[in-house]
mmCIF file of C-alpha atoms in Angstrom:
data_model
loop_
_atom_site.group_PDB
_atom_site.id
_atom_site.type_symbol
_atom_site.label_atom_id
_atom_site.label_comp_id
_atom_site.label_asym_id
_atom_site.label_seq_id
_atom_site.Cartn_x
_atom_site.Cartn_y
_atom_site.Cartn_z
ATOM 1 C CA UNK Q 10 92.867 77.154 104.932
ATOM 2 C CA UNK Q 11 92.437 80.904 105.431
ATOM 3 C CA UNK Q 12 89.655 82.952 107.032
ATOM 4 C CA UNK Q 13 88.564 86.220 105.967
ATOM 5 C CA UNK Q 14 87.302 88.193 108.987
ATOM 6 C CA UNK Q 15 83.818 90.519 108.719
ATOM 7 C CA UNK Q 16 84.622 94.057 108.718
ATOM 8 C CA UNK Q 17 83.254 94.257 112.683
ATOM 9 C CA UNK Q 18 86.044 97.061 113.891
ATOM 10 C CA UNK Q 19 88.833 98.672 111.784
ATOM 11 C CA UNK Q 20 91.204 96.332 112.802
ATOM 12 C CA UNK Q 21 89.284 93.095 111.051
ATOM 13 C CA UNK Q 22 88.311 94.539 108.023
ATOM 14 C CA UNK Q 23 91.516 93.683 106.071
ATOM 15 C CA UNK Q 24 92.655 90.864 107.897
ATOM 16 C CA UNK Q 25 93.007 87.450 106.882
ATOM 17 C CA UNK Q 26 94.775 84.606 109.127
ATOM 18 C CA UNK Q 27 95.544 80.766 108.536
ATOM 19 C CA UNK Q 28 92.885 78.699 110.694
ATOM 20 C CA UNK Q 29 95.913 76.315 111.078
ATOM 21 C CA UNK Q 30 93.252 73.278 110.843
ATOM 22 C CA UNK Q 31 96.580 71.226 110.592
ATOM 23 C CA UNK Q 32 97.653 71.766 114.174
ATOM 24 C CA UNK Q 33 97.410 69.134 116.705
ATOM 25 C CA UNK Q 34 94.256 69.901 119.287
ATOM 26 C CA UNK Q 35 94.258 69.242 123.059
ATOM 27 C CA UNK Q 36 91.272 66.924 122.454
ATOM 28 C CA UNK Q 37 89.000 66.869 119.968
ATOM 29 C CA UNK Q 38 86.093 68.878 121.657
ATOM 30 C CA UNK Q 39 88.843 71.450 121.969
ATOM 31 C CA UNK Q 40 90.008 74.664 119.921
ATOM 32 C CA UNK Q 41 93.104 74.588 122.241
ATOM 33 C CA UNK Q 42 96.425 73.616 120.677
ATOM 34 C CA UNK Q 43 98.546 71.036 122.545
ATOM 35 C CA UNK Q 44 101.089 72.600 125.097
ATOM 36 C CA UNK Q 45 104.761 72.166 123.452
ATOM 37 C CA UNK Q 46 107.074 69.889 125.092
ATOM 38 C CA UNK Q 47 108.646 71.785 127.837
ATOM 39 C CA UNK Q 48 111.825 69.736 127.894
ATOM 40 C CA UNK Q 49 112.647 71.025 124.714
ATOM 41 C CA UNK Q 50 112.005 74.550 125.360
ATOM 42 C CA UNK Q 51 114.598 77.092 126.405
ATOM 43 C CA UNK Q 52 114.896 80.550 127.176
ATOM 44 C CA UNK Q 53 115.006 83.142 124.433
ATOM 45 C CA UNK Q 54 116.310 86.657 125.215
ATOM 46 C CA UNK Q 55 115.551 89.297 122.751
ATOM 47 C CA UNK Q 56 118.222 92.032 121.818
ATOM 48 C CA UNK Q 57 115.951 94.685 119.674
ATOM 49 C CA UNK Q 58 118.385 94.718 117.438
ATOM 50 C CA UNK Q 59 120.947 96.078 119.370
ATOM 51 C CA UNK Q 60 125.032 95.202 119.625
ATOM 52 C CA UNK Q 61 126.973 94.541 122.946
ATOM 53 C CA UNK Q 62 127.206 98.681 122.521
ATOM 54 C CA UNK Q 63 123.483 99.329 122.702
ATOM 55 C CA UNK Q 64 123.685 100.369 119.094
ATOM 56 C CA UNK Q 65 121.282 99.270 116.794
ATOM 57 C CA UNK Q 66 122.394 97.443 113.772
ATOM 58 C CA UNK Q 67 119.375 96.270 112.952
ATOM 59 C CA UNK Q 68 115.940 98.230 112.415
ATOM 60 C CA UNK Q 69 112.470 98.228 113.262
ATOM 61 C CA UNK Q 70 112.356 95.541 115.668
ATOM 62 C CA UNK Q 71 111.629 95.610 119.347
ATOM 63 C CA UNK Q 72 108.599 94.728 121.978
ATOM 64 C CA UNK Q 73 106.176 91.857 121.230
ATOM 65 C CA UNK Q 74 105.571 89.150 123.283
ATOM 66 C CA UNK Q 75 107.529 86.587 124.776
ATOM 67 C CA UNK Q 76 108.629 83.647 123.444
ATOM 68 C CA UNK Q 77 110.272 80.414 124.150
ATOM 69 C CA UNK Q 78 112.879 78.593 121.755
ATOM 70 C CA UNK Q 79 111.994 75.483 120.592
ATOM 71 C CA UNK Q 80 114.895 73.050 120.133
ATOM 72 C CA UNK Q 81 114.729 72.284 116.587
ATOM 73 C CA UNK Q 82 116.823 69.096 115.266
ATOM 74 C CA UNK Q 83 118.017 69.971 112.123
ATOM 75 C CA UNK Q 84 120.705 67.112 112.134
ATOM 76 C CA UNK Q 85 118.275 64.622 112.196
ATOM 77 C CA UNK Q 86 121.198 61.918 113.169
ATOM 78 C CA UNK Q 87 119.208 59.162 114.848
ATOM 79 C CA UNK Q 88 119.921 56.408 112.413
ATOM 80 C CA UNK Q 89 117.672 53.424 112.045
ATOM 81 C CA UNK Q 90 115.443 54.205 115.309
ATOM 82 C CA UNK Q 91 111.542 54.576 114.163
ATOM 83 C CA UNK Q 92 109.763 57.641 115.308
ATOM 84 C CA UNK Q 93 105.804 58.930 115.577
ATOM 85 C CA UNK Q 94 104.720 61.676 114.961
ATOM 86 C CA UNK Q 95 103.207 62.983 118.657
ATOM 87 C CA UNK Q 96 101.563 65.915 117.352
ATOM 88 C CA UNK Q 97 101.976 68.884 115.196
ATOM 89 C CA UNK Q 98 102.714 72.507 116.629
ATOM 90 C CA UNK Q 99 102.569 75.928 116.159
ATOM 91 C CA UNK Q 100 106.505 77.972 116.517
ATOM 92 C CA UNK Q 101 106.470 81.791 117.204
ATOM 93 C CA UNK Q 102 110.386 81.520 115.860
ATOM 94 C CA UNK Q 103 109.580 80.260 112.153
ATOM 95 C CA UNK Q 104 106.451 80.060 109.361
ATOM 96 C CA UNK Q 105 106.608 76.559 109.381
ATOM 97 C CA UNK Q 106 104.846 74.078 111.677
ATOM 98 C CA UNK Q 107 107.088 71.976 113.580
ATOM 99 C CA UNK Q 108 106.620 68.276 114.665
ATOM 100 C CA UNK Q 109 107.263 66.367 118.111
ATOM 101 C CA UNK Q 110 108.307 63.122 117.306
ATOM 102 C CA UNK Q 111 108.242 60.209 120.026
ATOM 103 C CA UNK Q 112 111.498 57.732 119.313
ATOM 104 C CA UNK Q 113 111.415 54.445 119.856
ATOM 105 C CA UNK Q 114 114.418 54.986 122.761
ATOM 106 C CA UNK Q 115 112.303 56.913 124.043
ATOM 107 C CA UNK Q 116 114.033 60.507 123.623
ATOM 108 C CA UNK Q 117 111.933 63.318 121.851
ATOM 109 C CA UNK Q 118 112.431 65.443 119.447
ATOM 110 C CA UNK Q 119 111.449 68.607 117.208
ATOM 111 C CA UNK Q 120 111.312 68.505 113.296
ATOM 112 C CA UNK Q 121 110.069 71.277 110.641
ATOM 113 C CA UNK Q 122 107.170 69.555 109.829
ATOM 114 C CA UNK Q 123 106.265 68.807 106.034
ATOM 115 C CA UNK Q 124 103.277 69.374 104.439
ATOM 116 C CA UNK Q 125 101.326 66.314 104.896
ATOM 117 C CA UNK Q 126 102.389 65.060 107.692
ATOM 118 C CA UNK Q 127 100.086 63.604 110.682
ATOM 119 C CA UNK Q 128 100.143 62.926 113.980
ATOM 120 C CA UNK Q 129 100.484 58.965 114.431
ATOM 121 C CA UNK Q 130 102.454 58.919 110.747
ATOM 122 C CA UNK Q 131 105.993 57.136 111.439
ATOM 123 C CA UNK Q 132 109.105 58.841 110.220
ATOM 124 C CA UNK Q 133 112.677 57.607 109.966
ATOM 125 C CA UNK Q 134 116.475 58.732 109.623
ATOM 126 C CA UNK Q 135 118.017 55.984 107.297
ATOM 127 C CA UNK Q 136 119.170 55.518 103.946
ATOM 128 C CA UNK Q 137 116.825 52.392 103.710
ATOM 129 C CA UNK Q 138 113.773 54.323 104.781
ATOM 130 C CA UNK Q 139 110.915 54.294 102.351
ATOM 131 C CA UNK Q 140 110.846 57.423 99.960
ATOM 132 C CA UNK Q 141 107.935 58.881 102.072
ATOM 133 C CA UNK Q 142 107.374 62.373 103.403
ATOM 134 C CA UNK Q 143 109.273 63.413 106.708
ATOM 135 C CA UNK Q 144 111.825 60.704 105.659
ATOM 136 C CA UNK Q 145 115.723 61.949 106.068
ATOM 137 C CA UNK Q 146 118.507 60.485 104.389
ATOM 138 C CA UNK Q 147 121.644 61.354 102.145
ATOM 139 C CA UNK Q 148 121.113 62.529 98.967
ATOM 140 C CA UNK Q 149 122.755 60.031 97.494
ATOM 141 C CA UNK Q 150 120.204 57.508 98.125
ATOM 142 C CA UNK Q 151 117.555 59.188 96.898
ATOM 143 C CA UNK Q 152 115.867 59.218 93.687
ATOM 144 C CA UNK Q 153 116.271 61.589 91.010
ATOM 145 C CA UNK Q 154 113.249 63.861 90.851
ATOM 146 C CA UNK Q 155 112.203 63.768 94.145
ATOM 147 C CA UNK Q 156 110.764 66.792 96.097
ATOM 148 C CA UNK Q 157 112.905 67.650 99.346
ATOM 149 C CA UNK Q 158 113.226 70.215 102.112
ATOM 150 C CA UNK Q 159 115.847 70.877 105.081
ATOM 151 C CA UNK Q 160 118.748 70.519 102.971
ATOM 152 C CA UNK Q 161 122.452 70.531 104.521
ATOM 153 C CA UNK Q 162 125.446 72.262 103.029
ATOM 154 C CA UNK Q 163 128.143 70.500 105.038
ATOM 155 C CA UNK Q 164 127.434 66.570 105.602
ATOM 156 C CA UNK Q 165 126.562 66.324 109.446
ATOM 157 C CA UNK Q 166 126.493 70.443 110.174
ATOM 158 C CA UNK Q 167 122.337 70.258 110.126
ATOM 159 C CA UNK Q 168 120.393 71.900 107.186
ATOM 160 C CA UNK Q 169 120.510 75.430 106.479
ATOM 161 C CA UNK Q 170 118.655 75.406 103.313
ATOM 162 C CA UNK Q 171 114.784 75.038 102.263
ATOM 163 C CA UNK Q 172 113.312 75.274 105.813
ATOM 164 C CA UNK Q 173 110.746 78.333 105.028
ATOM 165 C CA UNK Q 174 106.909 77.929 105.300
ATOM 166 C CA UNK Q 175 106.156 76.364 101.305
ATOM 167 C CA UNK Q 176 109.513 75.716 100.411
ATOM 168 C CA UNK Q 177 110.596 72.897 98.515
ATOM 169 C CA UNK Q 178 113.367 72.119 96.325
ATOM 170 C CA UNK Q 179 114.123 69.260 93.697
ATOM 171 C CA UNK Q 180 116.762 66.844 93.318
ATOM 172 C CA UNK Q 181 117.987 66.862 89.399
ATOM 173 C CA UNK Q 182 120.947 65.314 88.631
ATOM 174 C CA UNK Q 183 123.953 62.959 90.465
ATOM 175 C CA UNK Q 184 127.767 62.485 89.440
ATOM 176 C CA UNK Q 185 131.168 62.510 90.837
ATOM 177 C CA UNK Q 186 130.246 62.682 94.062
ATOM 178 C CA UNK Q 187 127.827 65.309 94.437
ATOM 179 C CA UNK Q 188 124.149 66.372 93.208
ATOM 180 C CA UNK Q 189 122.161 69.037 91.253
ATOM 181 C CA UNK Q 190 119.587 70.586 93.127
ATOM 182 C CA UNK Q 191 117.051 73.271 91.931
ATOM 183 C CA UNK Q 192 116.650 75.357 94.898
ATOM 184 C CA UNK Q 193 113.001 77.295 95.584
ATOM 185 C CA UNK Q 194 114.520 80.843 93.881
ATOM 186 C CA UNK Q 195 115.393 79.058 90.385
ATOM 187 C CA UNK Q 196 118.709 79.082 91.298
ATOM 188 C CA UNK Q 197 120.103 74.874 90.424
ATOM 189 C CA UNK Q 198 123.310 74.410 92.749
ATOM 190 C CA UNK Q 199 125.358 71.385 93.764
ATOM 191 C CA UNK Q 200 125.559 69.995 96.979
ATOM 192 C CA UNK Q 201 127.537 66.980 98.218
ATOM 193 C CA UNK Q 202 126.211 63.621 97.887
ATOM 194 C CA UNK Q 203 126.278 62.861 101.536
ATOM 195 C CA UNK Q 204 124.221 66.466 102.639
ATOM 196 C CA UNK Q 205 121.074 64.845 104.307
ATOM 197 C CA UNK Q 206 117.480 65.988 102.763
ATOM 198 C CA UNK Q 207 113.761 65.230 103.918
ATOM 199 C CA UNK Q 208 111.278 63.957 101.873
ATOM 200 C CA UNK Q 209 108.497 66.982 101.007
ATOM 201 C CA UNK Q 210 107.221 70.313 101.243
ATOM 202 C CA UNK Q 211 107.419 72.577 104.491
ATOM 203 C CA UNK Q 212 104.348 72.881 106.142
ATOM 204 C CA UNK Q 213 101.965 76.012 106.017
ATOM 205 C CA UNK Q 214 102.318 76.862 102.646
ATOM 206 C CA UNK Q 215 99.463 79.749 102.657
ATOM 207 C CA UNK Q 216 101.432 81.163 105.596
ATOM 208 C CA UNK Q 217 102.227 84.347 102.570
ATOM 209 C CA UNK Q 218 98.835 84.749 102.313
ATOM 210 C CA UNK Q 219 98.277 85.932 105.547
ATOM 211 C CA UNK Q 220 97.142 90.136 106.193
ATOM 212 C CA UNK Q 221 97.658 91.705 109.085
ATOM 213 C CA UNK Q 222 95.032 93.853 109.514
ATOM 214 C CA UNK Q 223 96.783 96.573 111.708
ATOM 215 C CA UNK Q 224 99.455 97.552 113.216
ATOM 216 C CA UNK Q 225 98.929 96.227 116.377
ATOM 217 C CA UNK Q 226 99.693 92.769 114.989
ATOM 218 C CA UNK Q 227 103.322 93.716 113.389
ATOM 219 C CA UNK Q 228 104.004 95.131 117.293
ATOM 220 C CA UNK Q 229 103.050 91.721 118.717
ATOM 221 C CA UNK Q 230 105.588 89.956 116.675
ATOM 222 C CA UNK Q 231 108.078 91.965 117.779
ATOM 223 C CA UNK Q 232 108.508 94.880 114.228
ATOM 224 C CA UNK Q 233 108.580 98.229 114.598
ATOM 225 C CA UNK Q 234 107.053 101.131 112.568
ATOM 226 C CA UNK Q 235 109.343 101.542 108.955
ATOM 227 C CA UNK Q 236 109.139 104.965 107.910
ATOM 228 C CA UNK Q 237 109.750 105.860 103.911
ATOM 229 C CA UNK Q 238 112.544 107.750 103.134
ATOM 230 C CA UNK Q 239 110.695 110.399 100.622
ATOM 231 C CA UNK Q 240 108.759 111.234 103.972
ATOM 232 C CA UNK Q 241 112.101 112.076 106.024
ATOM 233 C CA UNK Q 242 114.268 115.290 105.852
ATOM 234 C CA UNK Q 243 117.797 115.632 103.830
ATOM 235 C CA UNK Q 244 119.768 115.185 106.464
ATOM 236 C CA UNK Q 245 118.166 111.775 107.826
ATOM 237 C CA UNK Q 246 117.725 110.099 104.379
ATOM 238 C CA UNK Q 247 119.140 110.228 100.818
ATOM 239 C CA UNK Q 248 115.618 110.340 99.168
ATOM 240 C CA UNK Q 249 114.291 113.236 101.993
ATOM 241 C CA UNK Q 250 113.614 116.812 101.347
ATOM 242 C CA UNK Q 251 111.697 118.340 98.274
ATOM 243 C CA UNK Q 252 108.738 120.097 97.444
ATOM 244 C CA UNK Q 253 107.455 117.413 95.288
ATOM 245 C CA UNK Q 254 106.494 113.901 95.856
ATOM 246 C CA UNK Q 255 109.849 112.505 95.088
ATOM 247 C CA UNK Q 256 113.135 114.054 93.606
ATOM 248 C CA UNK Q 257 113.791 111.459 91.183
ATOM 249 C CA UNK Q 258 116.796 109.423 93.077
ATOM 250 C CA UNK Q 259 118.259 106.447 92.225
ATOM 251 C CA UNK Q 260 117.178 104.046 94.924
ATOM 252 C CA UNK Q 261 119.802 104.180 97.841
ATOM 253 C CA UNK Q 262 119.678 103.009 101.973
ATOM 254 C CA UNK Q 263 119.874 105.634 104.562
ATOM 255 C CA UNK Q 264 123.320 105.235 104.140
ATOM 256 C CA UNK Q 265 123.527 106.067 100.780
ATOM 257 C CA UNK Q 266 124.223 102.301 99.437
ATOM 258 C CA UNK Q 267 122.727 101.199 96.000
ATOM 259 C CA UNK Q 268 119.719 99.094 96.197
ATOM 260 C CA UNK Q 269 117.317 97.410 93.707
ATOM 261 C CA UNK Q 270 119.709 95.631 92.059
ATOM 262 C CA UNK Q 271 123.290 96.429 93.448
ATOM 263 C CA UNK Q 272 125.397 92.858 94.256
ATOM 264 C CA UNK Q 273 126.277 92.392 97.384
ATOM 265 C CA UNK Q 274 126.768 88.770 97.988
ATOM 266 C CA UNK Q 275 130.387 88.330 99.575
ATOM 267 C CA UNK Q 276 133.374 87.652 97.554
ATOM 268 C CA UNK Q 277 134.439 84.975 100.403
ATOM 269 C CA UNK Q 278 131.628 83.036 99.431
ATOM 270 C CA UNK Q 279 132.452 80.112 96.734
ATOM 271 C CA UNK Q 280 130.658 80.248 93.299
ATOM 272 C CA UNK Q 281 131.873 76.829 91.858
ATOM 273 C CA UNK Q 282 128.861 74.884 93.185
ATOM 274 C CA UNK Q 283 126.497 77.327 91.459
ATOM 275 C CA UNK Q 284 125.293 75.767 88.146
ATOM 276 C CA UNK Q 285 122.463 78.589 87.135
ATOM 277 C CA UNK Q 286 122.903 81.929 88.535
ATOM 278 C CA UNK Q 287 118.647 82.755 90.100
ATOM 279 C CA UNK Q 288 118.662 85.838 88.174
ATOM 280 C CA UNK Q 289 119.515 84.542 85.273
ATOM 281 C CA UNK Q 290 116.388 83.320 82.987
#
């Protein structure tokens, strides 16, 4: 659920934040969030965007506030050991919620939590499991049709795919090994029949929905100020210069590179699992 602030300074009057009613709370006379699970936190050092040079190779990003790394398990390889769901929690590294789960060995762990999940629900990695949401398992035990998340590309390398605040993708077909998957862009793709998938949607689907409000906020998490090119002079930016609003360019970077339109997915990159092309309608 979102909440729409009153107008009381400049800062409020366009902004709009998730009340993230689906986090787990200290207690439940508390507003407090639970404390994340410290032995599956680690260090995270921030680069700004900079190489081992000091040059930047990526812009606008820099400052905002610390932040730990939460040990995510993607592989979800604990076979046939039950697992509760601890609590739900909030990650300043993704959209989506993530989930502590409590084995019943006794280790812990962190999931991307799925929309509907609970704390006290019981989750499983097994190909027996019950078709239930935060369930893992190879694809080739589930059923056709169902909705999935956290999909792997290489059986046992951890997924890669679908792990985005809302996401969800659907499993379509099975044959020869390997499965047809419509992925969240429209884009249907096959994937090996031994990939792992979880059951449902990823958590905080109005996380899009969100405003700012001011630029303060983008400078917490850690962006910098993006300046248009139309604004800048010739010699900084393709579009700059001009008397006029614009000059009439065909959309280009500062480095004079097509955009809007110009392909630049890598030729090294295999197209033979592809089955419908995203763009195409």
């Amino acid at each position: 659920m979102l909440k729409k602030y009153r107008p009381i300074t400049p800062g409020t009057r366009q902004l709009v934040l998730p009340m993230n009613e689906k986090l787990t709370r200290a207690n439940d006379h508390s507003k407090a969030t639970v404390k994340p699970e410290k032995s599956l936190l680690s260090p995270k050092k921030r680069t700004n965007g900079r190489n081992n040079n000091g040059h930047i190779t990526c812009r606008h990003k820099g400052g905002g506030h610390k932040r730990h790394y939460r040990l995510v398990d993607f592989k979800r390889d604990k076979e046939n050991i039950p697992a509760v769901v601890n609590s739900i929690e909030y990650d300043p590294n993704r959209s989506a919620y993530v989930a502590l789960l409590h084995y019943a060995d006794g280790e812990k762990r962190y999931i991307i939590a799925p929309e509907g999940l609970k704390k006290g629900d019981k989750v499983q990695t097994s190909d027996q499991a019950p078709f239930r949401t935060g369930n893992c398992m190879r694809m080739m035990s589930m059923p056709l049709g169902s909705i999935i998340h956290s999909i792997e590309l290489v059986p046992g390398k951890g997924a890669k795919l679908v792990r985005s605040a809302g996401l969800s993708a659907q499993l379509m077909a099975r044959s020869g090994g390997y499965v047809t998957v419509r992925m969240p862009s429209g884009e249907v793709r096959m994937f090996n029949e031994k990939c792992r998938a979880t059951f449902g949607t990823v958590s905080n689907s109005e996380y899009n929905l969100r405003v700012e409000g001011k630029a303060g906020r983008k400078r917490w998490k850690g962006i910098r100020p993006t300046v248009r090119g139309t604004a800048m002079n010739p010699v900084d930016h393709p579009h700059g210069g001009g008397e006029g609003k614009h000059k009439g360019n065909i959309p280009q970077t500062p480095w004079a590179q097509c955009t809007r339109g110009l392909r630049t997915r890598s030729l090294k990159k295999s197209n033979k699992f592809i089955v419908k092309d995203r763009r195409k309608k």
